[in-house]
Amino acid sequence: MHTHTIFVISDGTGITAETFGTAIMAQFDTKPRIVRIPFVDSPDKVHQAIRQINHVASLESNKPVVFTTLVNQEHLDLIEATCKGKVFDMFGTFVRPLEIELGQKSLHRVGRFADISESKEYLERMEAINYTLAHDDGQTHTDLTGADVILVGVSRSGKTPTSLYLAMQFGLKVANYPLIPEDFERKQLPPALEPFRKKLFGLTIQPERLSSIRNERRPDSKYASLQNCRYEVAEAEAMMRRSGIEWLSSTTKSIEEIATTILQEVLPQHLGH
């Protein structure tokens, strides 16, 4: 049972506000329910959001918390005046003091995806996502020269979600390849990867966790057996050590932590973006 309801209100997607709000709430011993209300860009939608907040306030003992990135000041004033939640205006906290510090007015853009048809960065990110999807799980060997990074590791060690996160968040072209029994028998990396060792980064995982994940997909199979998982993980780690590939365990790390480590080791220049 949740202890607090957190509303995230934005005239854009609300993704940025939700990410920030979730990070803030993670500092407290509470189990919040997150309710994101995006595209609040008219008085009618503002009133709908207020009704939703006030309804929750009437049902729950704890006052709702409201994180907002509303650009429209009239809409924000209306929420602050009439909703029965504790409102945190993220633009008021950060953007307005920065306007004073920088000596200029902000552009007051609604959301990060404004004018996407004109955005070179957005188009490059779409291209990176398409590339990453096409090069998932060793589907193709073509155009590996175009990859920013190539992830290797045993099947189900977290390569695909990490690849997509890097593509979506950083616009990186990421290929990923599963290390399979044939590679272990040859004691060599897949031949297609040999010319690109500087782009390789490895993921490993605890065999017990790997067995649990694989059993969800193929219950009671050799593929999912603990004995086989121990063999594959040991062989993959030995191969990465022999090949001089940097690697980490995904067992207890979030995708964000894994991605940040990969950027530090392989593409540190992208941490500044």
Coordinates of C-alpha atoms in Angstrom, one line a residue:
M1 CA 0.0 0.0 0.0
H2 CA 1.4 3.4 -1.0
T3 CA 2.0 6.0 1.7
H4 CA 1.8 9.1 -0.5
T5 CA 0.5 10.1 -3.9
I6 CA 2.8 12.2 -6.0
F7 CA 1.3 14.1 -8.9
V8 CA 3.6 15.2 -11.7
I9 CA 2.0 18.0 -13.8
S10 CA 3.5 19.3 -17.0
D11 CA 2.4 21.1 -20.2
G12 CA 4.8 18.7 -22.0
T13 CA 5.3 15.0 -21.5
G14 CA 6.2 15.3 -17.8
I15 CA 9.0 12.8 -18.1
T16 CA 11.6 15.2 -16.9
A17 CA 9.5 16.2 -13.9
E18 CA 8.7 12.6 -13.1
T19 CA 12.4 11.6 -13.2
F20 CA 13.3 14.5 -10.9
G21 CA 10.4 13.9 -8.5
T22 CA 11.1 10.2 -8.3
A23 CA 14.8 10.8 -7.5
I24 CA 13.8 13.3 -4.8
M25 CA 11.3 10.9 -3.2
A26 CA 13.9 8.0 -3.3
Q27 CA 15.7 9.9 -0.5
F28 CA 12.8 9.2 1.9
D29 CA 11.5 6.0 3.5
T30 CA 8.1 6.1 1.7
K31 CA 6.3 4.2 -0.9
P32 CA 4.8 6.8 -3.2
R33 CA 2.2 6.3 -6.0
I34 CA 3.3 8.4 -9.0
V35 CA 0.5 9.9 -11.1
R36 CA 1.8 11.8 -14.2
I37 CA -0.6 14.2 -15.8
P38 CA 1.0 15.4 -19.1
F39 CA 0.0 18.0 -21.7
V40 CA -1.8 20.3 -19.2
D41 CA -1.9 23.2 -21.6
S42 CA -5.4 24.8 -21.2
P43 CA -7.5 26.1 -18.3
D44 CA -9.9 23.2 -18.7
K45 CA -7.0 20.6 -18.3
V46 CA -5.7 22.6 -15.3
H47 CA -9.1 22.4 -13.6
Q48 CA -9.3 18.6 -14.4
A49 CA -5.9 18.1 -12.7
I50 CA -6.9 20.1 -9.7
R51 CA -10.1 18.1 -9.3
Q52 CA -8.0 14.9 -9.5
I53 CA -5.6 16.1 -6.8
N54 CA -8.3 17.4 -4.5
H55 CA -10.2 14.1 -4.8
V56 CA -7.1 12.2 -3.7
A57 CA -6.6 14.7 -0.9
S58 CA -10.1 14.0 0.4
L59 CA -9.5 10.2 0.4
E60 CA -6.0 9.9 1.8
S61 CA -4.6 11.0 5.2
N62 CA -1.4 12.4 3.7
K63 CA -1.5 15.5 1.6
P64 CA -0.6 14.8 -2.0
V65 CA 2.7 16.1 -3.3
V66 CA 2.7 18.0 -6.6
F67 CA 5.8 18.4 -8.8
T68 CA 5.1 20.8 -11.7
T69 CA 7.1 22.1 -14.7
L70 CA 4.2 24.3 -16.0
V71 CA 5.5 27.1 -18.2
N72 CA 2.2 29.1 -18.2
Q73 CA 2.2 31.3 -15.1
E74 CA -1.6 31.6 -15.0
H75 CA -2.0 27.9 -15.0
L76 CA 0.6 27.5 -12.2
D77 CA -1.1 30.3 -10.2
L78 CA -4.4 28.5 -10.5
I79 CA -3.0 25.2 -9.2
E80 CA -1.1 26.8 -6.3
A81 CA -4.2 28.7 -5.3
T82 CA -6.8 26.0 -5.5
C83 CA -5.3 22.5 -5.2
K84 CA -5.0 20.8 -1.8
G85 CA -1.6 19.4 -2.4
K86 CA 1.9 20.6 -1.5
V87 CA 3.1 22.2 -4.7
F88 CA 6.8 22.3 -5.8
D89 CA 7.3 24.5 -8.9
M90 CA 10.5 23.2 -10.5
F91 CA 10.8 26.1 -12.9
G92 CA 10.3 28.6 -10.0
T93 CA 13.0 26.8 -8.1
F94 CA 15.6 26.7 -10.8
V95 CA 14.7 28.7 -13.9
R96 CA 13.9 32.0 -12.4
P97 CA 17.0 32.3 -10.2
L98 CA 19.0 31.3 -13.3
E99 CA 17.3 34.2 -15.2
I100 CA 18.7 36.6 -12.6
E101 CA 22.1 34.9 -12.5
L102 CA 22.5 34.8 -16.3
G103 CA 20.9 38.2 -16.9
Q104 CA 18.5 36.9 -19.5
K105 CA 14.9 35.6 -19.7
S106 CA 14.4 31.9 -20.4
L107 CA 12.8 30.8 -23.6
H108 CA 9.9 29.3 -21.7
R109 CA 9.6 26.4 -24.1
V110 CA 7.0 23.8 -23.4
G111 CA 8.8 20.5 -23.0
R112 CA 12.1 19.3 -24.4
F113 CA 10.5 18.0 -27.6
A114 CA 9.4 21.4 -29.0
D115 CA 10.1 21.9 -32.8
I116 CA 11.3 18.3 -33.1
S117 CA 11.1 18.4 -36.9
E118 CA 13.8 21.1 -36.9
S119 CA 16.0 19.4 -34.2
K120 CA 19.2 17.8 -35.5
E121 CA 19.7 16.2 -32.1
Y122 CA 16.2 14.6 -32.2
L123 CA 16.7 13.2 -35.7
E124 CA 20.1 11.8 -34.8
R125 CA 18.5 10.1 -31.7
M126 CA 15.9 8.5 -33.9
E127 CA 18.6 7.2 -36.3
A128 CA 20.5 5.8 -33.3
I129 CA 17.4 4.0 -32.0
N130 CA 16.9 2.5 -35.4
Y131 CA 20.5 1.4 -35.6
T132 CA 20.4 -0.1 -32.2
L133 CA 17.2 -2.1 -32.9
A134 CA 18.7 -3.4 -36.1
H135 CA 21.9 -4.5 -34.3
D136 CA 20.2 -6.1 -31.3
D137 CA 21.3 -9.6 -30.2
G138 CA 23.8 -10.0 -33.0
Q139 CA 21.1 -9.8 -35.7
T140 CA 23.5 -8.3 -38.3
H141 CA 27.3 -7.8 -38.8
T142 CA 26.8 -4.9 -41.2
D143 CA 28.0 -1.4 -40.5
L144 CA 29.7 -2.2 -37.1
T145 CA 32.1 0.6 -38.1
G146 CA 29.2 3.0 -37.4
A147 CA 28.7 1.7 -33.8
D148 CA 29.7 4.0 -31.0
V149 CA 29.9 1.0 -28.6
I150 CA 29.3 -2.8 -28.9
L151 CA 28.1 -4.7 -25.8
V152 CA 28.9 -8.3 -25.3
G153 CA 27.9 -10.8 -22.7
V154 CA 25.8 -14.0 -22.2
S155 CA 22.2 -14.1 -23.2
R156 CA 19.9 -12.2 -20.7
S157 CA 22.7 -10.3 -19.0
G158 CA 21.1 -6.9 -19.7
K159 CA 22.6 -6.0 -23.1
T160 CA 19.3 -5.0 -24.9
P161 CA 17.8 -2.6 -22.3
T162 CA 21.2 -1.0 -21.8
S163 CA 21.7 -0.6 -25.5
L164 CA 18.2 1.0 -25.9
Y165 CA 18.8 3.3 -23.0
L166 CA 22.1 4.5 -24.5
A167 CA 20.4 5.1 -27.8
M168 CA 17.3 6.9 -26.4
Q169 CA 19.1 9.0 -23.8
F170 CA 22.4 9.8 -25.5
G171 CA 21.7 9.2 -29.2
L172 CA 24.4 6.5 -29.3
K173 CA 24.5 3.8 -32.0
V174 CA 24.9 0.6 -30.0
A175 CA 25.2 -3.0 -31.2
N176 CA 25.1 -5.9 -28.8
Y177 CA 26.2 -9.5 -29.2
P178 CA 25.4 -12.6 -27.1
L179 CA 28.4 -14.8 -26.3
I180 CA 27.3 -18.4 -27.0
P181 CA 28.7 -21.9 -26.4
E182 CA 30.3 -22.0 -29.8
D183 CA 32.4 -18.9 -28.8
F184 CA 33.4 -20.6 -25.6
E185 CA 34.5 -23.8 -27.4
R186 CA 36.7 -21.7 -29.8
K187 CA 38.0 -19.6 -26.9
Q188 CA 37.6 -16.6 -29.1
L189 CA 35.4 -13.6 -29.6
P190 CA 32.9 -13.8 -32.5
P191 CA 35.1 -13.1 -35.6
A192 CA 32.9 -10.1 -36.7
L193 CA 33.9 -8.3 -33.4
E194 CA 37.6 -8.7 -33.6
P195 CA 38.3 -5.5 -35.6
F196 CA 36.3 -3.5 -33.1
R197 CA 37.9 -4.4 -29.8
K198 CA 38.2 -0.7 -28.7
K199 CA 34.5 -0.4 -29.0
L200 CA 33.7 -3.5 -26.9
F201 CA 32.3 -3.4 -23.4
G202 CA 31.1 -6.5 -21.5
L203 CA 28.2 -7.2 -19.2
T204 CA 28.2 -10.2 -16.8
I205 CA 25.7 -11.3 -14.1
Q206 CA 25.6 -13.6 -11.1
P207 CA 24.7 -17.2 -12.3
E208 CA 21.9 -17.5 -9.7
R209 CA 20.2 -14.3 -11.0
L210 CA 20.8 -15.4 -14.6
S211 CA 19.2 -18.7 -14.0
S212 CA 16.1 -17.0 -12.4
I213 CA 15.7 -14.7 -15.4
R214 CA 16.1 -17.5 -17.9
N215 CA 13.6 -19.7 -16.1
E216 CA 11.0 -17.1 -16.6
R217 CA 11.6 -17.4 -20.4
R218 CA 12.3 -21.2 -20.7
P219 CA 11.4 -23.0 -17.5
D220 CA 13.3 -26.2 -16.6
S221 CA 15.5 -26.0 -19.7
K222 CA 19.3 -26.6 -19.9
Y223 CA 19.6 -23.0 -21.1
A224 CA 18.2 -21.9 -17.7
S225 CA 19.8 -24.5 -15.4
L226 CA 22.1 -23.1 -12.7
Q227 CA 24.9 -25.4 -13.8
N228 CA 24.8 -24.1 -17.4
C229 CA 24.5 -20.5 -16.2
R230 CA 27.6 -21.0 -14.1
Y231 CA 29.5 -22.4 -17.0
E232 CA 28.5 -19.6 -19.4
V233 CA 29.2 -16.8 -17.0
A234 CA 32.6 -18.2 -16.1
E235 CA 33.6 -18.7 -19.7
A236 CA 32.3 -15.3 -20.7
E237 CA 34.3 -13.6 -18.0
A238 CA 37.4 -15.5 -18.8
M239 CA 37.1 -14.6 -22.5
M240 CA 36.6 -10.9 -21.6
R241 CA 39.7 -11.0 -19.4
R242 CA 41.8 -12.6 -22.1
S243 CA 40.6 -10.1 -24.7
G244 CA 41.2 -7.1 -22.5
I245 CA 37.6 -6.0 -22.5
E246 CA 36.3 -3.8 -19.7
W247 CA 33.2 -5.3 -18.1
L248 CA 30.9 -5.1 -15.1
S249 CA 28.2 -7.1 -13.4
S250 CA 24.6 -6.0 -14.1
T251 CA 23.3 -8.1 -11.1
T252 CA 22.7 -5.2 -8.6
K253 CA 23.1 -2.2 -10.9
S254 CA 20.4 -0.1 -12.5
I255 CA 20.5 0.5 -16.3
E256 CA 21.4 4.2 -15.5
E257 CA 24.4 3.1 -13.5
I258 CA 25.5 0.6 -16.1
A259 CA 25.1 3.2 -18.9
T260 CA 27.1 5.8 -17.0
T261 CA 29.9 3.4 -16.3
I262 CA 30.0 2.5 -20.0
L263 CA 30.2 6.1 -21.0
Q264 CA 33.0 6.7 -18.5
E265 CA 35.1 3.8 -19.9
V266 CA 34.3 4.0 -23.6
L267 CA 32.9 7.4 -24.5
P268 CA 33.7 9.9 -21.7
Q269 CA 33.1 12.8 -24.0
H270 CA 29.3 12.0 -23.9
L271 CA 29.0 12.6 -20.2
G272 CA 29.4 16.3 -20.9
H273 CA 26.3 16.4 -23.1

